[in-house]
PDB file of C-alpha atoms in Angstrom:
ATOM      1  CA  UNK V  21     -13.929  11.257  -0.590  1.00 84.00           C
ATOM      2  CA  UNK V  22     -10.597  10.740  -2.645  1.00 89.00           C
ATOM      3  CA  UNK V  23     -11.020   8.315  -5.557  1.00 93.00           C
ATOM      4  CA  UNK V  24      -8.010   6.891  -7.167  1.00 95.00           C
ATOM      5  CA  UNK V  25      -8.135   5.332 -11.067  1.00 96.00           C
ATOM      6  CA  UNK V  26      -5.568   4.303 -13.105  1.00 97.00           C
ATOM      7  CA  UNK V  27      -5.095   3.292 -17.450  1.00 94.00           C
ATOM      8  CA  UNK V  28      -4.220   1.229 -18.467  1.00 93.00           C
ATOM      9  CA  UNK V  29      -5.643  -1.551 -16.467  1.00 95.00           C
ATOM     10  CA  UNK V  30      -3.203  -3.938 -18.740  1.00 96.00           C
ATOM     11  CA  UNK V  31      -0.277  -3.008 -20.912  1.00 96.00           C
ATOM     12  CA  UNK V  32       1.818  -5.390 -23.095  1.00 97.00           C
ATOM     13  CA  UNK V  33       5.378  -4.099 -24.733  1.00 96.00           C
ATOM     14  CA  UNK V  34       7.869  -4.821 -26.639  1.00 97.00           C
ATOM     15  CA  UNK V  35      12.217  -4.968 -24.692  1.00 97.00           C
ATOM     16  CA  UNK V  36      13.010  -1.442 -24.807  1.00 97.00           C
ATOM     17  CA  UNK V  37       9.981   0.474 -25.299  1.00 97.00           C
ATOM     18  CA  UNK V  38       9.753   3.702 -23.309  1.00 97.00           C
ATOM     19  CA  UNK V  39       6.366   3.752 -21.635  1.00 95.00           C
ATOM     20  CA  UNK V  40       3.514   6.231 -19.738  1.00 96.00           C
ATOM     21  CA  UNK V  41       1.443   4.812 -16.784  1.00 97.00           C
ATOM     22  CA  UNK V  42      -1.449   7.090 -15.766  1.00 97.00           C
ATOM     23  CA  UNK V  43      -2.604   8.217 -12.597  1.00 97.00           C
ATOM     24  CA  UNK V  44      -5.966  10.132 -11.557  1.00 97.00           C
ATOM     25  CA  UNK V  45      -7.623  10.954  -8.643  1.00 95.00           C
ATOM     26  CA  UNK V  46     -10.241  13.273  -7.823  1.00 94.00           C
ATOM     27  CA  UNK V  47      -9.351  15.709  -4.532  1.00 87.00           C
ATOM     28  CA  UNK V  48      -6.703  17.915  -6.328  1.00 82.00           C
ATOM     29  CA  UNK V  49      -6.339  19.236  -2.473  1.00 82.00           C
ATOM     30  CA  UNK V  50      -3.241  16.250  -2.182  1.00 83.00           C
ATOM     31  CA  UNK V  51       0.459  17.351  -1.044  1.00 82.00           C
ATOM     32  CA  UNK V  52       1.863  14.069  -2.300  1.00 88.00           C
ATOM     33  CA  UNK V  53       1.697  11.205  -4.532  1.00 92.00           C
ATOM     34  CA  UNK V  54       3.269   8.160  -4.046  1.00 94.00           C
ATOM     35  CA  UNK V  55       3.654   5.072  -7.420  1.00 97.00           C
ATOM     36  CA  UNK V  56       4.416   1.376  -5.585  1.00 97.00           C
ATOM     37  CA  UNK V  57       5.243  -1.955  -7.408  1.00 98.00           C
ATOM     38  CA  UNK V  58       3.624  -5.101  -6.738  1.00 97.00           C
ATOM     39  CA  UNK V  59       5.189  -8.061  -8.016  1.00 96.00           C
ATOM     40  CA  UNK V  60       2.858 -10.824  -7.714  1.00 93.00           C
ATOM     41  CA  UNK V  61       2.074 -12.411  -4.516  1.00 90.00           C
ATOM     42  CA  UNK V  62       4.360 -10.287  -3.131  1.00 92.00           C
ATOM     43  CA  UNK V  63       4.120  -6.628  -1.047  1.00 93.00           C
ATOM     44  CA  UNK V  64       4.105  -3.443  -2.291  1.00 95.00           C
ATOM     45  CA  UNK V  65       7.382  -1.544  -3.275  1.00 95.00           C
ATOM     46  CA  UNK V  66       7.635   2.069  -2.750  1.00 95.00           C
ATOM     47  CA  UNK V  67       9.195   3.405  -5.991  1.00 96.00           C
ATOM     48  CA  UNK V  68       8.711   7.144  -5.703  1.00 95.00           C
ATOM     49  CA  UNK V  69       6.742   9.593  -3.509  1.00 92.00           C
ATOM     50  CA  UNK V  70       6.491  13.258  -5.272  1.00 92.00           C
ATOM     51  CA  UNK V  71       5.654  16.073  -3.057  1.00 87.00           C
ATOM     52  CA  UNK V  72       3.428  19.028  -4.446  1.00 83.00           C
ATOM     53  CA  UNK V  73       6.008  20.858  -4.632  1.00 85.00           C
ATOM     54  CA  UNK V  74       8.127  19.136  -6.354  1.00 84.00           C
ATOM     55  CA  UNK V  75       6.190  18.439  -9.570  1.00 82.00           C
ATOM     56  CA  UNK V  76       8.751  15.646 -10.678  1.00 91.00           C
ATOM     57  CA  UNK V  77      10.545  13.091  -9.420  1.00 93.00           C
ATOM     58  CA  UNK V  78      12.959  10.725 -11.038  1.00 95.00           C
ATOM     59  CA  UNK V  79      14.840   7.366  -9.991  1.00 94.00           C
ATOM     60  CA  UNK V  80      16.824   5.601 -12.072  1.00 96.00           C
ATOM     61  CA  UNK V  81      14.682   5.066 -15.798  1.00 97.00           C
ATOM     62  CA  UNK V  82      11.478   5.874 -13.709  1.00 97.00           C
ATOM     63  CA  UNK V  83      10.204   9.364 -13.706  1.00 97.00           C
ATOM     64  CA  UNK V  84       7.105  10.538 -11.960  1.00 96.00           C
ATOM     65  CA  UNK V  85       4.899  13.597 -12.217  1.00 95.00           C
ATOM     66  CA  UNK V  86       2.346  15.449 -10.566  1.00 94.00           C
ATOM     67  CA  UNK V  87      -0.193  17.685 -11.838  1.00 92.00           C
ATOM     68  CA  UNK V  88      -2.800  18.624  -8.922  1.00 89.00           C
ATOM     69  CA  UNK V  89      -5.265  21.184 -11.359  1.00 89.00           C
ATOM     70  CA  UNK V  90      -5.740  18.446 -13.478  1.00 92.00           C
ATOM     71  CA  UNK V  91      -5.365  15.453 -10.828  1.00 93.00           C
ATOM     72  CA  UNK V  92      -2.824  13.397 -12.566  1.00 95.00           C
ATOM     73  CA  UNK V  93      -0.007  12.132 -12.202  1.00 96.00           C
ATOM     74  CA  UNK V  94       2.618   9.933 -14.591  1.00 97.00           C
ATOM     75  CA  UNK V  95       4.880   7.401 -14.221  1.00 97.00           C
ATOM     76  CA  UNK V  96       7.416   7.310 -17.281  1.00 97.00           C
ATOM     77  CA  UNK V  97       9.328   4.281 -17.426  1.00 97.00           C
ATOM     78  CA  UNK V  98      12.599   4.424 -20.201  1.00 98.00           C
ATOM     79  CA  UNK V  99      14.150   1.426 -22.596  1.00 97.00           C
ATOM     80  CA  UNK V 100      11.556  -1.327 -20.178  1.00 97.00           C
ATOM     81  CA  UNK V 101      13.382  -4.305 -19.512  1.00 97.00           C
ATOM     82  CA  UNK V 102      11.763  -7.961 -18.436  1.00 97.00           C
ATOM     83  CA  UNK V 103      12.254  -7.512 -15.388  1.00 97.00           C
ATOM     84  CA  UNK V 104      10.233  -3.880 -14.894  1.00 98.00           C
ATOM     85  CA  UNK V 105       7.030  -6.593 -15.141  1.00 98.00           C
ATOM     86  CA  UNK V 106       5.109  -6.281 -12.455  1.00 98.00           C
ATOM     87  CA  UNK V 107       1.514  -4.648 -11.072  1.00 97.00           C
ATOM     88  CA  UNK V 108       2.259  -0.493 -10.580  1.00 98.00           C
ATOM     89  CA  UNK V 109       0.080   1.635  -8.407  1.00 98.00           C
ATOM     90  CA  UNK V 110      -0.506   5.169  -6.986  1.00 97.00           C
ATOM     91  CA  UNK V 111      -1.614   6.439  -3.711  1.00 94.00           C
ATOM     92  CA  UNK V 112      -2.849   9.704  -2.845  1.00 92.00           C
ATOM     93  CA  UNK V 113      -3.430  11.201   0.598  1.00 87.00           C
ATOM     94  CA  UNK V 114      -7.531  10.536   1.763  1.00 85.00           C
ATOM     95  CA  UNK V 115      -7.498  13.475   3.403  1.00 76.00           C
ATOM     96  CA  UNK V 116      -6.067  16.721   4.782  1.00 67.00           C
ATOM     97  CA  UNK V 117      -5.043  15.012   7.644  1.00 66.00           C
ATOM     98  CA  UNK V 118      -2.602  13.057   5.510  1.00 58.00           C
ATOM     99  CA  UNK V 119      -1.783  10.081   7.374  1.00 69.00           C
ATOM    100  CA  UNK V 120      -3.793   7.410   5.240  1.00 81.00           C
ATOM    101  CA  UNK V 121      -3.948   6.753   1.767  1.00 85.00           C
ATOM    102  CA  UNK V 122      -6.224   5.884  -1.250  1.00 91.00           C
ATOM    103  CA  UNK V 123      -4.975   3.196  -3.728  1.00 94.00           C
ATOM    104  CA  UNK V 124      -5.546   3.064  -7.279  1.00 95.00           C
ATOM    105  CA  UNK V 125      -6.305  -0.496  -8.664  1.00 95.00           C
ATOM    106  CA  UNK V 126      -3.462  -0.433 -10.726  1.00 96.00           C
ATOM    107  CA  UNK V 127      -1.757  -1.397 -14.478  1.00 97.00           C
ATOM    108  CA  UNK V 128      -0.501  -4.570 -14.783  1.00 97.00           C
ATOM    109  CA  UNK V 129       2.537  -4.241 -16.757  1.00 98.00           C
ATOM    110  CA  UNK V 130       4.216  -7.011 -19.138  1.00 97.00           C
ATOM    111  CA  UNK V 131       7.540  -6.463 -20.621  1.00 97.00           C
ATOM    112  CA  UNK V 132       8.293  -9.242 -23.321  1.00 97.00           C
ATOM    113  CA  UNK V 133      12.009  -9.622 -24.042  1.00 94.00           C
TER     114      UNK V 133
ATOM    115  CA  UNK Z  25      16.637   0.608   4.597  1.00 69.00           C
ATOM    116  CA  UNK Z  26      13.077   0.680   6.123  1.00 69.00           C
ATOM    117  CA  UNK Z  27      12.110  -2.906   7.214  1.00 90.00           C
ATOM    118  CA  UNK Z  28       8.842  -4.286   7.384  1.00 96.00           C
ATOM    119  CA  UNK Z  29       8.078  -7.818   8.525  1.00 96.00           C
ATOM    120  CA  UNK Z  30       5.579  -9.538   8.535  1.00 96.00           C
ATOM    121  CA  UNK Z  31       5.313 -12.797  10.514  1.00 92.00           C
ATOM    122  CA  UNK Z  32       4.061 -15.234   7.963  1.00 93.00           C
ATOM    123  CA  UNK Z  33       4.020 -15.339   3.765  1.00 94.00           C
ATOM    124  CA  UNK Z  34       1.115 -18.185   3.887  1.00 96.00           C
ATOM    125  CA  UNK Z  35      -1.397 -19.309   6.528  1.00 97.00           C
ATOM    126  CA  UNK Z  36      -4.174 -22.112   6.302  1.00 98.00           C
ATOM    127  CA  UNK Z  37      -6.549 -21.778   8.891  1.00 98.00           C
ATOM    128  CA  UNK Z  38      -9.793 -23.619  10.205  1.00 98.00           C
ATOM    129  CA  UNK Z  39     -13.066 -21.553  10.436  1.00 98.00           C
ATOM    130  CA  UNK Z  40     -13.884 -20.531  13.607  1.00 97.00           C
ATOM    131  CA  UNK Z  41     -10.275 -20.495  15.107  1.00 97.00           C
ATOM    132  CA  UNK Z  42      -8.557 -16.783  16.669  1.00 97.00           C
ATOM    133  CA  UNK Z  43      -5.754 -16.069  14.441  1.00 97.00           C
ATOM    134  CA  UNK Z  44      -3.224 -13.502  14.754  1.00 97.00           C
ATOM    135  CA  UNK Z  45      -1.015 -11.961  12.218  1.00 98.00           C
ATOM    136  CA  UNK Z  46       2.275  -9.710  13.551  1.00 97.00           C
ATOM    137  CA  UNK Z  47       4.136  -6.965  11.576  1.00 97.00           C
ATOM    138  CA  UNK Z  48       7.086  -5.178  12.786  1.00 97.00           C
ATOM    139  CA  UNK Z  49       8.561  -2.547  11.857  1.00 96.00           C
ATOM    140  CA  UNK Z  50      12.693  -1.350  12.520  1.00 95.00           C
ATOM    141  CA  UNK Z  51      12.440   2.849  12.041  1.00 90.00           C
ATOM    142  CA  UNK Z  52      10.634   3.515  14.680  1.00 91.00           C
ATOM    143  CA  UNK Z  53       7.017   4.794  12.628  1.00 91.00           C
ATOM    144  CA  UNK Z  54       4.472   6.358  14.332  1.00 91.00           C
ATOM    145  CA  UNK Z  55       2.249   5.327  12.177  1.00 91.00           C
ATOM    146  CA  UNK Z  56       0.833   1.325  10.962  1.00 94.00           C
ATOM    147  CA  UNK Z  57      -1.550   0.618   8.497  1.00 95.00           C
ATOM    148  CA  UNK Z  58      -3.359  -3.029   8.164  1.00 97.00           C
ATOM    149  CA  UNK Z  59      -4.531  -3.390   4.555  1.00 96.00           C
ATOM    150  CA  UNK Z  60      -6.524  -6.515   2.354  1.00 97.00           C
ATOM    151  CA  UNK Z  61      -6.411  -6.845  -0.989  1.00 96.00           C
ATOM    152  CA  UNK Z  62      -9.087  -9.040  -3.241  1.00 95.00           C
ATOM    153  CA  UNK Z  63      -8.893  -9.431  -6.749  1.00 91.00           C
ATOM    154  CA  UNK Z  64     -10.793  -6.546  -8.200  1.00 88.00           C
ATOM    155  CA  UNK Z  65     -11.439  -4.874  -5.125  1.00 90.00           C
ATOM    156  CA  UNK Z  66      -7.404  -3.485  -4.544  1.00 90.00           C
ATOM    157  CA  UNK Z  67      -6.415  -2.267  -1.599  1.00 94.00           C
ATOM    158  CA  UNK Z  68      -8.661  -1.675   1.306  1.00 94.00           C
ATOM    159  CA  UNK Z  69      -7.837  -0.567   4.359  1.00 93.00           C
ATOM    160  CA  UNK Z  70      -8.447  -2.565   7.614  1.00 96.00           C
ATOM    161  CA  UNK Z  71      -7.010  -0.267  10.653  1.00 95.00           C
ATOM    162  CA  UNK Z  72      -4.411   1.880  11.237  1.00 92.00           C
ATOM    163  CA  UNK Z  73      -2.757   3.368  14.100  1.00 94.00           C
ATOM    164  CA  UNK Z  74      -0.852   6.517  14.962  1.00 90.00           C
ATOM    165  CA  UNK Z  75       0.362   5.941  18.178  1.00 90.00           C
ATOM    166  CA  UNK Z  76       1.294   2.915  20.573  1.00 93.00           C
ATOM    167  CA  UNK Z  77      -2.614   1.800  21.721  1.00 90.00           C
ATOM    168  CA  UNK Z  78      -3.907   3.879  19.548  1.00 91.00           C
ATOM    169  CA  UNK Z  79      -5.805   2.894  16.503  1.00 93.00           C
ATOM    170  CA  UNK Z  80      -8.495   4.128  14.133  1.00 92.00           C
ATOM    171  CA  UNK Z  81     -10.618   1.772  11.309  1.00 93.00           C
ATOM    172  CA  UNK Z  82     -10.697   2.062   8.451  1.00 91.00           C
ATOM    173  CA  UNK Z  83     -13.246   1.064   4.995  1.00 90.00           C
ATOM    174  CA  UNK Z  84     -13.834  -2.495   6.305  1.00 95.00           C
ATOM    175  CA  UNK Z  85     -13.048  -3.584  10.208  1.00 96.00           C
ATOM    176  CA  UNK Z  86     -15.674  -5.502  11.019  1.00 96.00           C
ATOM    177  CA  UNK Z  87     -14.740  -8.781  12.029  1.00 96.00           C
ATOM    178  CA  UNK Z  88     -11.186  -7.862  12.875  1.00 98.00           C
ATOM    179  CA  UNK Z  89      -9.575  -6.165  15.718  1.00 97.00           C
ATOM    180  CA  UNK Z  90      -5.806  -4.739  16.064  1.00 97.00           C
ATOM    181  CA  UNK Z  91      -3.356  -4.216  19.000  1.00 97.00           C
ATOM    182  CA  UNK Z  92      -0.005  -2.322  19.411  1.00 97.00           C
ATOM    183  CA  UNK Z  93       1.044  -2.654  22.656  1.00 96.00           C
ATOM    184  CA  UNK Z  94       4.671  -1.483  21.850  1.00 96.00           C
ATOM    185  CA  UNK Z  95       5.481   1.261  18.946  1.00 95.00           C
ATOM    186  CA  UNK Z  96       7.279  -1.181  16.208  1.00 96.00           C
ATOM    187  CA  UNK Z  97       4.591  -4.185  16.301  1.00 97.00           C
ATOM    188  CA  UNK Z  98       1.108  -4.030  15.162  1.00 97.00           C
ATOM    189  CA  UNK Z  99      -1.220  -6.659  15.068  1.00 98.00           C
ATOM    190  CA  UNK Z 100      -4.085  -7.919  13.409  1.00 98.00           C
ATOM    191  CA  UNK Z 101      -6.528 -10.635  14.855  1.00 98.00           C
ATOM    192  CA  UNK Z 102      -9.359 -12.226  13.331  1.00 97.00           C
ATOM    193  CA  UNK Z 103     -11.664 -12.903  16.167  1.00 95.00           C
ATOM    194  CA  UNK Z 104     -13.253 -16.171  14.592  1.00 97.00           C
ATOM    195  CA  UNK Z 105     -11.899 -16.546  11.032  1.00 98.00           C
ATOM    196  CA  UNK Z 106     -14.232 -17.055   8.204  1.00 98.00           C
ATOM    197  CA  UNK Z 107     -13.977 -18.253   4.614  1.00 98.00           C
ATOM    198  CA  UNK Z 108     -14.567 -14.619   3.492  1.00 97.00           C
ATOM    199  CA  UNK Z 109     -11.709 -13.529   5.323  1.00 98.00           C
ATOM    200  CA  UNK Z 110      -8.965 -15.419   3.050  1.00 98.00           C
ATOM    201  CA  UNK Z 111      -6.985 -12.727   1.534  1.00 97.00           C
ATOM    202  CA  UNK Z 112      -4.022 -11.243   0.954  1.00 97.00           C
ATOM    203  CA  UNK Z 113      -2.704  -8.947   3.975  1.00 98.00           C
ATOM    204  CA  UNK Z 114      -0.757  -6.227   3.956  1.00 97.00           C
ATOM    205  CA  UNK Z 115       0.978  -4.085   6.555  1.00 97.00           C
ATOM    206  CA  UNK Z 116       2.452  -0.575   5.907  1.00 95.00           C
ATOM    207  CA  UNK Z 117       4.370   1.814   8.234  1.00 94.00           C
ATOM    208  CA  UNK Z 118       4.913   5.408   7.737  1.00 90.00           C
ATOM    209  CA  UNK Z 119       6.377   8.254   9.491  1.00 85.00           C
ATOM    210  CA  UNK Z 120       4.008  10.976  11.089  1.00 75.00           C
ATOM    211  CA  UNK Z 121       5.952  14.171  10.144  1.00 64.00           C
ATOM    212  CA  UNK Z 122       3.884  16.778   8.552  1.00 62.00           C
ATOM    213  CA  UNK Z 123       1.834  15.945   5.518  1.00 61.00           C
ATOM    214  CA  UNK Z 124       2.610  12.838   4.668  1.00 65.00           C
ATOM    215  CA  UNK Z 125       5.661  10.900   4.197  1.00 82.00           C
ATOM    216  CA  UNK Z 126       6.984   7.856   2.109  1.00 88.00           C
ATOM    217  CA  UNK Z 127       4.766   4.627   3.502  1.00 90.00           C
ATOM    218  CA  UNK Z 128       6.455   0.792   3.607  1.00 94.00           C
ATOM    219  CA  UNK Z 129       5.216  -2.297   3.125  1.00 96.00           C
ATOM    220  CA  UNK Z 130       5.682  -5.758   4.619  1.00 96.00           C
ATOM    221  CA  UNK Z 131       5.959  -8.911   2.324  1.00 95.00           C
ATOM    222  CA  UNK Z 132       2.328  -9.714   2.585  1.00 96.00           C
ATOM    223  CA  UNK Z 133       0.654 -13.218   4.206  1.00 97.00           C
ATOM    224  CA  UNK Z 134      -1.242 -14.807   1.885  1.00 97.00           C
ATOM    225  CA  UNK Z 135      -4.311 -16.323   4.273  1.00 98.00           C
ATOM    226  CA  UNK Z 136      -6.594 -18.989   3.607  1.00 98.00           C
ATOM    227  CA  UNK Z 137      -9.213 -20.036   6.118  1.00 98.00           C
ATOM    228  CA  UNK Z 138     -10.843 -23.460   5.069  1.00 97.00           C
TER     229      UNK Z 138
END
């Protein structure tokens, strides 16, 4: 059964900082990842979905990767603003049928200006 | 831009009553997920569906149940609500095309049952 983790749980950082979020899960067997934002009380926010494939994908200051031998994947997030503060998680496929998904609990990001 | 909606950002509601909570979605997704999420349990997932009646649980349906009569609405109904069922909810939609695709969320209802 897919298991989903993430580290930090927390992270506090300085205006500007570039930062890492981490990602692991444990059936490497995945075809995509996907990283959300949760900004609290509120839904979720897709912010990038990386296909196996792919390897990398970037939006904006956010750049994701995926690395299925070692089941990992990365969020990098460049010169964090105030406003990039917020809860981020991953989702991986639960299975090879690939309709549903397995959250990770998530890092809760703060940004201090 | 993919819209999900769901009917209601907060509900209070009395132990015991039927309560139903409607999310729609606009891009015409096969798919519809129901989700909770607790404080230091995440995300779990509730039901889903892949098809117009057609629906599958997931990690934790008991006490709930789900209908989609039509292909953009999908709803989730508490039978008899109880405390343990105040929660945040979450709907996602996602289209079925191959191995997966990028999934939506709604805005989430925050329910209380009292």
């Amino acid at each position: 059964k897919q298991e989903v983790t993430q580290i930090p749980a927390a992270l506090s950082v300085p205006e500007g900082e570039n930062l890492v979020l981490n990602c692991s899960f444990t059936d490497s067997a995945i075809y995509n990842l996907q990283w959300f934002r949760q900004d609290p009380g509120k839904g979720l926010t897709s912010l990038l979905l990386i296909q196996s494939s792919q390897r990398e994908q970037t939006s904006g200051r956010l750049n994701a990767s995926l690395d299925k031998s070692s089941g990992r994947s990365t969020l990098y997030i460049a010169a964090s603003q105030p406003g990039d503060s917020a809860t981020y998680l991953c989702a991986a496929p639960a299975d090879n049928y690939g309709q549903n998904f397995v959250f990770g609990p998530g890092t809760r990001l703060s940004v201090l200006p | 831009d993919v819209k999900v909606t769901q009917s209601s950002r907060y509900l209070v509601k009395r132990t015991g009553e039927k309560v139903f909570l409607e999310c729609v979605q606009d891009m015409d997704h096969e798919n519809m997920f129901w989700y909770r999420q607790d404080p230091g349990l995440g995300l779990r997932l509730i039901y889903f569906s892949y098809d117009v009646k057609m629906k599958e649980k997931g990690d934790i349906p008991e006490g709930y149940s789900v209908s989609r009569e039509k292909k953009e609405r999908f709803s989730l109904i508490l039978e008899s609500a109880s405390t343990n069922q105040t929660s945040m909810y979450l709907c996602a939609s996602r289209e079925q095309v191959g191995l997966g695709t990028e999934a939506f969320f709604g805005q989430g209802t925050r329910l209380t049952v009292v």
